Backbone as CSV, one residue per row, in Angstrom:
resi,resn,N_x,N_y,N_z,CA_x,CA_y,CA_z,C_x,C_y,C_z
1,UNK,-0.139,-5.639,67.497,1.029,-5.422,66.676,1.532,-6.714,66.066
2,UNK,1.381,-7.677,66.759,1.935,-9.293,66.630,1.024,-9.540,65.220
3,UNK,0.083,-9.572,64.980,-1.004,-9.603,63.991,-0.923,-8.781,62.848
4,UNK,-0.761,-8.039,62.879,-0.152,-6.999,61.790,1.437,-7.080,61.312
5,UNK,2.422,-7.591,61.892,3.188,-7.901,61.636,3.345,-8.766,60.453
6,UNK,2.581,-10.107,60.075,2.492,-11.090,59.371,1.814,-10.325,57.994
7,UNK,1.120,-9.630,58.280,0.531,-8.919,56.738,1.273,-7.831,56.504
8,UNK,2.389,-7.464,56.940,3.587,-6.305,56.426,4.583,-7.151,56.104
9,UNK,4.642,-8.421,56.466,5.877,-8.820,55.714,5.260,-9.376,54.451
10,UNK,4.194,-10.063,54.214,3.406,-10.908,53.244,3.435,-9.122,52.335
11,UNK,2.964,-8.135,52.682,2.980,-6.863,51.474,3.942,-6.804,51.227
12,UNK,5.107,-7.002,51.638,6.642,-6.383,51.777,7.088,-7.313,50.307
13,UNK,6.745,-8.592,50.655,6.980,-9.569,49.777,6.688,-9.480,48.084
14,UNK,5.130,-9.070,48.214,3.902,-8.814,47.613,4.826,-7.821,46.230
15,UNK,5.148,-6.515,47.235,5.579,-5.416,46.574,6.840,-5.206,46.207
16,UNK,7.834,-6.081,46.602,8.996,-6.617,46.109,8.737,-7.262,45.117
17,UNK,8.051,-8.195,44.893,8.260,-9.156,43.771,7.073,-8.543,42.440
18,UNK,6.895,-7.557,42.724,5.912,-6.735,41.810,6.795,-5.680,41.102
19,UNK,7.335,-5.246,42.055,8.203,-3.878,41.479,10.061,-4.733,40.487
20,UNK,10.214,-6.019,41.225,11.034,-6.654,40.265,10.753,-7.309,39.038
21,UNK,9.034,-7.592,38.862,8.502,-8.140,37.598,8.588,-6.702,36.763
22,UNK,8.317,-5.478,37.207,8.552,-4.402,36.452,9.652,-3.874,36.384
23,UNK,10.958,-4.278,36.936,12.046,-3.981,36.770,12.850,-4.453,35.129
24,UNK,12.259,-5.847,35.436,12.252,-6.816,34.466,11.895,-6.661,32.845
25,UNK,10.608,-5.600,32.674,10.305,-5.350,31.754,10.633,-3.889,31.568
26,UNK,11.022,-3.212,32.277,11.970,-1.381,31.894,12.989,-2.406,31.339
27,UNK,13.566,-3.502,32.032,15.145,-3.877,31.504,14.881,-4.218,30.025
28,UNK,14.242,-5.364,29.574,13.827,-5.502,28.464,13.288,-4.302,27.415
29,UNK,12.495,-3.406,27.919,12.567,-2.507,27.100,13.456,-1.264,26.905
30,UNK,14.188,-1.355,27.692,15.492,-0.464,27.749,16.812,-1.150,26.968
31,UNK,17.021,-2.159,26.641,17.732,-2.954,26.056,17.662,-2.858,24.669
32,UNK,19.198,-2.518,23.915,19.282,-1.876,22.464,19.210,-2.860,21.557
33,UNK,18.762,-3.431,20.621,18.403,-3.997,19.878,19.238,-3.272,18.460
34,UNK,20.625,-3.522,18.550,20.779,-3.343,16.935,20.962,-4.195,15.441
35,UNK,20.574,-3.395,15.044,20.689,-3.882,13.485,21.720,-4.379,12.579
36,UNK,21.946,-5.173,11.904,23.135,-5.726,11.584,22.657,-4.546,9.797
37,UNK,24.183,-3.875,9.698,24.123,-3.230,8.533,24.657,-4.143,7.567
38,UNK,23.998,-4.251,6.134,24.031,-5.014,5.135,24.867,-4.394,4.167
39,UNK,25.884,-4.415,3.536,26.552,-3.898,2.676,26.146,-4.081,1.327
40,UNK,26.188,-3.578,0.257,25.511,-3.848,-1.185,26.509,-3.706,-2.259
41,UNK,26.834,-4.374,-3.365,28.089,-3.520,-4.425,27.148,-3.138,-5.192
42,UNK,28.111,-2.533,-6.090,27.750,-1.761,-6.812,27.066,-2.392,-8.732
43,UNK,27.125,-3.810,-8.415,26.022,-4.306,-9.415,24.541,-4.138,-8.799
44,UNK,24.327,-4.331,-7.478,23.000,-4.347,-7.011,22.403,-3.388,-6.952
45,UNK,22.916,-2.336,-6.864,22.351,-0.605,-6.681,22.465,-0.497,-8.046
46,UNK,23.408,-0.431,-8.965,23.082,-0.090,-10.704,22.079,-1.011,-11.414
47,UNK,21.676,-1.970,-10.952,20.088,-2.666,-11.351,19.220,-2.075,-11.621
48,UNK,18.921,-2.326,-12.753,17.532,-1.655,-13.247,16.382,-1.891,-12.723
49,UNK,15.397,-1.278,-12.187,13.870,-1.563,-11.299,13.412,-1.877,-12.402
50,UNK,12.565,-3.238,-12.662,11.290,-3.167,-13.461,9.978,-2.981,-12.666
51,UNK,9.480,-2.271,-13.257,8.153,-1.644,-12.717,6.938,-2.330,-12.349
52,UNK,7.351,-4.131,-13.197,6.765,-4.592,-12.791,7.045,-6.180,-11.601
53,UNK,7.622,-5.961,-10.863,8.220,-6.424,-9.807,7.541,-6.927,-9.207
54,UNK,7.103,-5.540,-8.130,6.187,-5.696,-7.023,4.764,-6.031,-7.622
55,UNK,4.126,-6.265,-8.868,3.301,-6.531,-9.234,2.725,-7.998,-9.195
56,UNK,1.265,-8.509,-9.030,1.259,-10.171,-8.962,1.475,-10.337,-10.227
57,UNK,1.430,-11.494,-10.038,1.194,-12.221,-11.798,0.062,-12.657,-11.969
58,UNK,-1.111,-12.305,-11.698,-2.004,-12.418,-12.398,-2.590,-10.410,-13.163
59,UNK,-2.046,-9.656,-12.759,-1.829,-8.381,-12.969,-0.594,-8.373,-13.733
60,UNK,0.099,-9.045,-14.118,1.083,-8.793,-15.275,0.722,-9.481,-16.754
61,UNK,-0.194,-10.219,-16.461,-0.696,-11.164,-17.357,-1.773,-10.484,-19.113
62,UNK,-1.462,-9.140,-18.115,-2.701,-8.080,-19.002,-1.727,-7.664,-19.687
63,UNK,-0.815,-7.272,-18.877,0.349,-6.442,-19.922,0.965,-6.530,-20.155
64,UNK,1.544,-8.254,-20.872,2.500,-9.110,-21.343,2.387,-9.477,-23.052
65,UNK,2.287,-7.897,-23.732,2.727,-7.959,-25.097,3.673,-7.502,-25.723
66,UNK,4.196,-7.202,-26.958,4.983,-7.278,-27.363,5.063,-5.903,-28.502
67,UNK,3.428,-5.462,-28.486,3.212,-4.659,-29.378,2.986,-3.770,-27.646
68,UNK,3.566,-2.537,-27.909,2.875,-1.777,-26.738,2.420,-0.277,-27.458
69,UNK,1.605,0.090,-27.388,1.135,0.947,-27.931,-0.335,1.524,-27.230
70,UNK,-1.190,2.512,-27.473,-2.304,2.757,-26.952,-3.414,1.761,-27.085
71,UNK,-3.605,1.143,-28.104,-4.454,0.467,-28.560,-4.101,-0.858,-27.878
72,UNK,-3.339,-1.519,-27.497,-3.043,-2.677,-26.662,-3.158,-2.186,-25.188
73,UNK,-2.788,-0.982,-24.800,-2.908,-0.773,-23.414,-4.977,-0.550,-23.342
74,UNK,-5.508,-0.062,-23.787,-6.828,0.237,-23.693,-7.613,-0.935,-24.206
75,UNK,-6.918,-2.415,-24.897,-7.391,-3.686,-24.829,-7.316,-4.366,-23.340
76,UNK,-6.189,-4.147,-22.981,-5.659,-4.626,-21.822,-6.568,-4.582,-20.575
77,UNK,-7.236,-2.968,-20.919,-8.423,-2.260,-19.868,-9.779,-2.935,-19.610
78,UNK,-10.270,-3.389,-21.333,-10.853,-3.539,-21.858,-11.060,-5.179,-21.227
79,UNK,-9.926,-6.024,-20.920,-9.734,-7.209,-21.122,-9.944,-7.530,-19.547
80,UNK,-9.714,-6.098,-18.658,-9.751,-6.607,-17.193,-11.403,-5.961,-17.057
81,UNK,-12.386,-5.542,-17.904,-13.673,-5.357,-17.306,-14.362,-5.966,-17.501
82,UNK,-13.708,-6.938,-19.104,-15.132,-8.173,-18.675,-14.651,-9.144,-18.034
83,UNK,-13.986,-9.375,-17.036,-13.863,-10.149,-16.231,-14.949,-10.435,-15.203
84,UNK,-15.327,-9.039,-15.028,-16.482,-9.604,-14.276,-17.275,-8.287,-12.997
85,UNK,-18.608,-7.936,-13.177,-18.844,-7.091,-12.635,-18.312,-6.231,-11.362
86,UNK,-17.818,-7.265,-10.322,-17.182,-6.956,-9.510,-16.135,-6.175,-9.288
87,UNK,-15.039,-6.660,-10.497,-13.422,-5.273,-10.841,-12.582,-5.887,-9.608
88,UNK,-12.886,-7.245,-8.891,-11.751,-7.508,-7.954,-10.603,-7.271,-8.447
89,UNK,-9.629,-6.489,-7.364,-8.488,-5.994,-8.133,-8.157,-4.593,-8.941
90,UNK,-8.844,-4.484,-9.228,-9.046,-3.213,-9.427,-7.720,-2.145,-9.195
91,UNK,-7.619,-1.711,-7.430,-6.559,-1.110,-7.508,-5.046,-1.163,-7.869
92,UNK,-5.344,-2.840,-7.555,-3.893,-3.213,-8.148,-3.258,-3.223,-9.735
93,UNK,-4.467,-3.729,-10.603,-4.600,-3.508,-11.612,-3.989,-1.726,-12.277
94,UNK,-5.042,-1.152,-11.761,-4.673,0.587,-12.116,-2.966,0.894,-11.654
95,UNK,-2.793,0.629,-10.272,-1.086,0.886,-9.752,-0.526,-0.036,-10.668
96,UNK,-0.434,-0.604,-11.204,0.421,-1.653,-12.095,0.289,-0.790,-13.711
97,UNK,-1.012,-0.315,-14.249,-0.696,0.317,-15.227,-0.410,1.688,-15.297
98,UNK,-0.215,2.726,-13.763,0.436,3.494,-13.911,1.642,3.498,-13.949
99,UNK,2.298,2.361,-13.541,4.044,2.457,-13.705,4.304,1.861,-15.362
100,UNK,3.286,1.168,-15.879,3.822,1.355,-17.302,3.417,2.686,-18.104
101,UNK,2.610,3.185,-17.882,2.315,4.235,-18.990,3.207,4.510,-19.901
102,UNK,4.283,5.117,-19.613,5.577,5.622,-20.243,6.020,4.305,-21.093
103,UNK,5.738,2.987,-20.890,6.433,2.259,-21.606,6.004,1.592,-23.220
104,UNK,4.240,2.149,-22.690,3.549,2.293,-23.547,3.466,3.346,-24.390
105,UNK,3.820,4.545,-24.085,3.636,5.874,-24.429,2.560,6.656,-24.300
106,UNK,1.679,6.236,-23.469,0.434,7.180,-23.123,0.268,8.262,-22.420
107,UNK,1.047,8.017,-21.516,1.538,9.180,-20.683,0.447,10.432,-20.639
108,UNK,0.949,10.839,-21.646,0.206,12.314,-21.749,-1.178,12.297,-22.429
109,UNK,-1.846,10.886,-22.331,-3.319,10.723,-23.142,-4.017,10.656,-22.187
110,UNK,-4.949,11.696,-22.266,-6.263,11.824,-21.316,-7.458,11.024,-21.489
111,UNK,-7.536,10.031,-22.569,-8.609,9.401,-22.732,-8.127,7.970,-22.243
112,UNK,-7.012,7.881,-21.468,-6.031,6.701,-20.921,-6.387,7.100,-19.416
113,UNK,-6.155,8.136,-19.275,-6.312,7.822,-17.806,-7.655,8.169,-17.133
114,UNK,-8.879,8.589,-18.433,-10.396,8.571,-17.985,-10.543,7.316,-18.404
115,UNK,-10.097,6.011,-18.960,-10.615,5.147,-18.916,-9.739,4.180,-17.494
116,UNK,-8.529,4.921,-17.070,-8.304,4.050,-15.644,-9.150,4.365,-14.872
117,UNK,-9.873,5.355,-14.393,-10.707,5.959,-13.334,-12.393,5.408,-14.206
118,UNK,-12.459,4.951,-15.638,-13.524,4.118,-15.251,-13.355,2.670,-14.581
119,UNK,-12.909,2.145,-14.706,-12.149,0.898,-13.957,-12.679,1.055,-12.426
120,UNK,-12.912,1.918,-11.918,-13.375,2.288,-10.527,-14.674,1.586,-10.441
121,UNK,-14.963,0.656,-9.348,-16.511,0.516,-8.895,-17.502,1.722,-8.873
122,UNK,-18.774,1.925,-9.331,-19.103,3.053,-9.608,-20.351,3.193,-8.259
123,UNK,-21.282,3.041,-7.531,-21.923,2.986,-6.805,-21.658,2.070,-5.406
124,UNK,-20.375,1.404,-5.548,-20.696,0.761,-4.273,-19.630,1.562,-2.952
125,UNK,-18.610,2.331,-3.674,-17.428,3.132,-3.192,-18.116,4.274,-2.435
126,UNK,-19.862,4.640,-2.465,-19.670,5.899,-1.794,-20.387,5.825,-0.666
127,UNK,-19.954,6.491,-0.022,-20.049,6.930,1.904,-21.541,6.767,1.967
128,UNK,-22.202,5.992,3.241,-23.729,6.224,3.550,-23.294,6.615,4.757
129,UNK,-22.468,6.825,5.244,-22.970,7.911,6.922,-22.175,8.973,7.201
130,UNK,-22.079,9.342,8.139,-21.399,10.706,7.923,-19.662,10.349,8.710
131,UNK,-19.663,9.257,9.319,-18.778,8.475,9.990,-18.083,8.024,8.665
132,UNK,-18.443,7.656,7.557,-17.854,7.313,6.403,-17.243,8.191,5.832
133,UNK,-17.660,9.234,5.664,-17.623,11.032,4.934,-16.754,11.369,5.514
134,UNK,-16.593,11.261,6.983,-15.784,11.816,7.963,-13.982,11.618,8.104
135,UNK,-14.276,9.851,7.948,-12.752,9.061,8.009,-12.662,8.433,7.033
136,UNK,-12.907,8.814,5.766,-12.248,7.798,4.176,-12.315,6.519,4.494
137,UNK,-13.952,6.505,4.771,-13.812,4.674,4.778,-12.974,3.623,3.815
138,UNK,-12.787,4.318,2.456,-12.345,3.641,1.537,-10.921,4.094,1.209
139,UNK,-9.873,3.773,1.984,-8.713,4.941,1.795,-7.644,4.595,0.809
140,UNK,-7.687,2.986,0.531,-7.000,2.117,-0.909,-7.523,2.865,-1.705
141,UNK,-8.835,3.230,-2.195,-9.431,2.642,-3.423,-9.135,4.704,-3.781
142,UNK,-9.453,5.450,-2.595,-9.140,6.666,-2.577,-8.132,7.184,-2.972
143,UNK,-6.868,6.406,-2.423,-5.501,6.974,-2.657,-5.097,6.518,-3.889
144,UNK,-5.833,5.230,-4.654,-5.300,4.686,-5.928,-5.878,6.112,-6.947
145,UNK,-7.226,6.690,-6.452,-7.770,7.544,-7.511,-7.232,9.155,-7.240
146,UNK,-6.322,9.309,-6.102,-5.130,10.438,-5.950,-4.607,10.422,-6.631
147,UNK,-3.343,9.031,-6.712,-3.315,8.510,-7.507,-2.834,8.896,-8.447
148,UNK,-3.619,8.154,-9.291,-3.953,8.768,-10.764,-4.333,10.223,-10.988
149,UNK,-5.097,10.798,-10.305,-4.800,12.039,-10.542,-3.817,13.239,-10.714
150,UNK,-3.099,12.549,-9.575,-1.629,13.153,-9.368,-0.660,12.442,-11.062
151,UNK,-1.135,11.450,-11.151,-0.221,11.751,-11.742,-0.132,11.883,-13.763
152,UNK,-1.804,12.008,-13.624,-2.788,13.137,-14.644,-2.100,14.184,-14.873
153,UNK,-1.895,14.488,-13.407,-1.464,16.306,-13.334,-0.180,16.618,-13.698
154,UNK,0.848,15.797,-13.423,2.399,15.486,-13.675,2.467,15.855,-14.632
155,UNK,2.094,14.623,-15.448,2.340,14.243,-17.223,1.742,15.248,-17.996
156,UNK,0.352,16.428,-17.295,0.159,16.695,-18.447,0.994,18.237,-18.397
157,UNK,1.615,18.790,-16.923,2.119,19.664,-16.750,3.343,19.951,-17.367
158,UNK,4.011,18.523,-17.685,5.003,18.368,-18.462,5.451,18.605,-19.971
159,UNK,4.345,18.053,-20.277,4.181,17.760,-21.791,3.387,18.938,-22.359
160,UNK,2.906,20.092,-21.685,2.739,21.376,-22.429,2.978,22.536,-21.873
C-alpha cells in the first residue's frame, strides 16, 4: 500500500493540473468577445459605389476612356487578349467588365457577352479525372462563367 501510495498522489497531481489546463481553455473559449459598433452619417451611406473600386488598377487601365460605347468596350476585350496567350487575369478582368456594362450600354448585347466568355482559357479549364468532374476543381473561373451567365439572363429578361 506504502508503494502505491506515491503513484496516486503523483496521478492526483498529474490529473489536476490537466483538467485545470482544460479549464483554462473552456474559460478562454467561453469568454465574449464583443464588437465595438461603428456609427456612420449619413454622407457615408448616401455615397455613390463606383463599380470600379474593388477593382486593381491594372484592370481599370482597359476601361479608362472617355468615349464609352460598344466599340471601345470590345477594343478593351480585344486589348486584354493580345496580351498574351495565357489570359492571366482573366476572371478579374470579366468581373470588372460586368459591373460596367450598363455604363457602357451593352447590357443587352449578346455579341458582348459571347465575346466575355471568349476571354475564357479554352482547353486548359477542363476536368481530366472524375475527382475533378466531381468537386469543380476550377470553382473561380466557374463561378465567373455563372456569372456571366446569370447575368446574360437578367439583362436579356429585362429588355424584352
Amino acid at each position: 500500500m506504502s508503494a502505491s501510495a506515491p503513484l496516486y498522489s503523483l496521478w492526483s497531481r498529474v490529473a489536476s493540473a490537466s483538467n485545470g489546463w482544460r479549464a483554462s481553455l473552456s474559460s478562454v473559449a467561453s469568454r465574449h468577445h464583443y464588437r465595438r459598433n461603428l456609427t456612420t452619417t449619413a454622407i457615408h451611406s448616401a455615397r455613390k459605389e463606383d463599380p470600379m473600386e474593388k477593382t486593381s488598377l491594372t484592370v481599370q487601365s482597359y476601361f479608362n476612356t472617355k468615349d464609352r460605347n460598344k466599340g471601345t468596350f470590345l477594343a478593351a476585350c480585344e486589348v486584354f487578349t493580345m496580351k498574351g496567350p495565357q489570359l492571366r487575369g482573366h476572371v478579374e478582368f470579366i468581373y470588372s467588365a460586368l459591373k460596367l456594362l450598363e455604363e457602357y450600354g451593352v447590357q443587352k448585347d449578346l455579341e458582348v457577352y459571347k465575346r466575355l466568355l471568349d476571354l475564357m482559357p479554352k482547353a486548359k479549364m477542363i476536368p481530366t479525372n472524375v475527382f475533378q468532374q466531381e468537386f469543380m476543381h476550377y470553382p473561380k473561373q466557374q463561378q465567373c462563367a455563372i456569372d456571366t451567365l446569370d447575368m446574360m439572363e437578367i439583362n436579356g429578361r429585362n429588355g424584352t
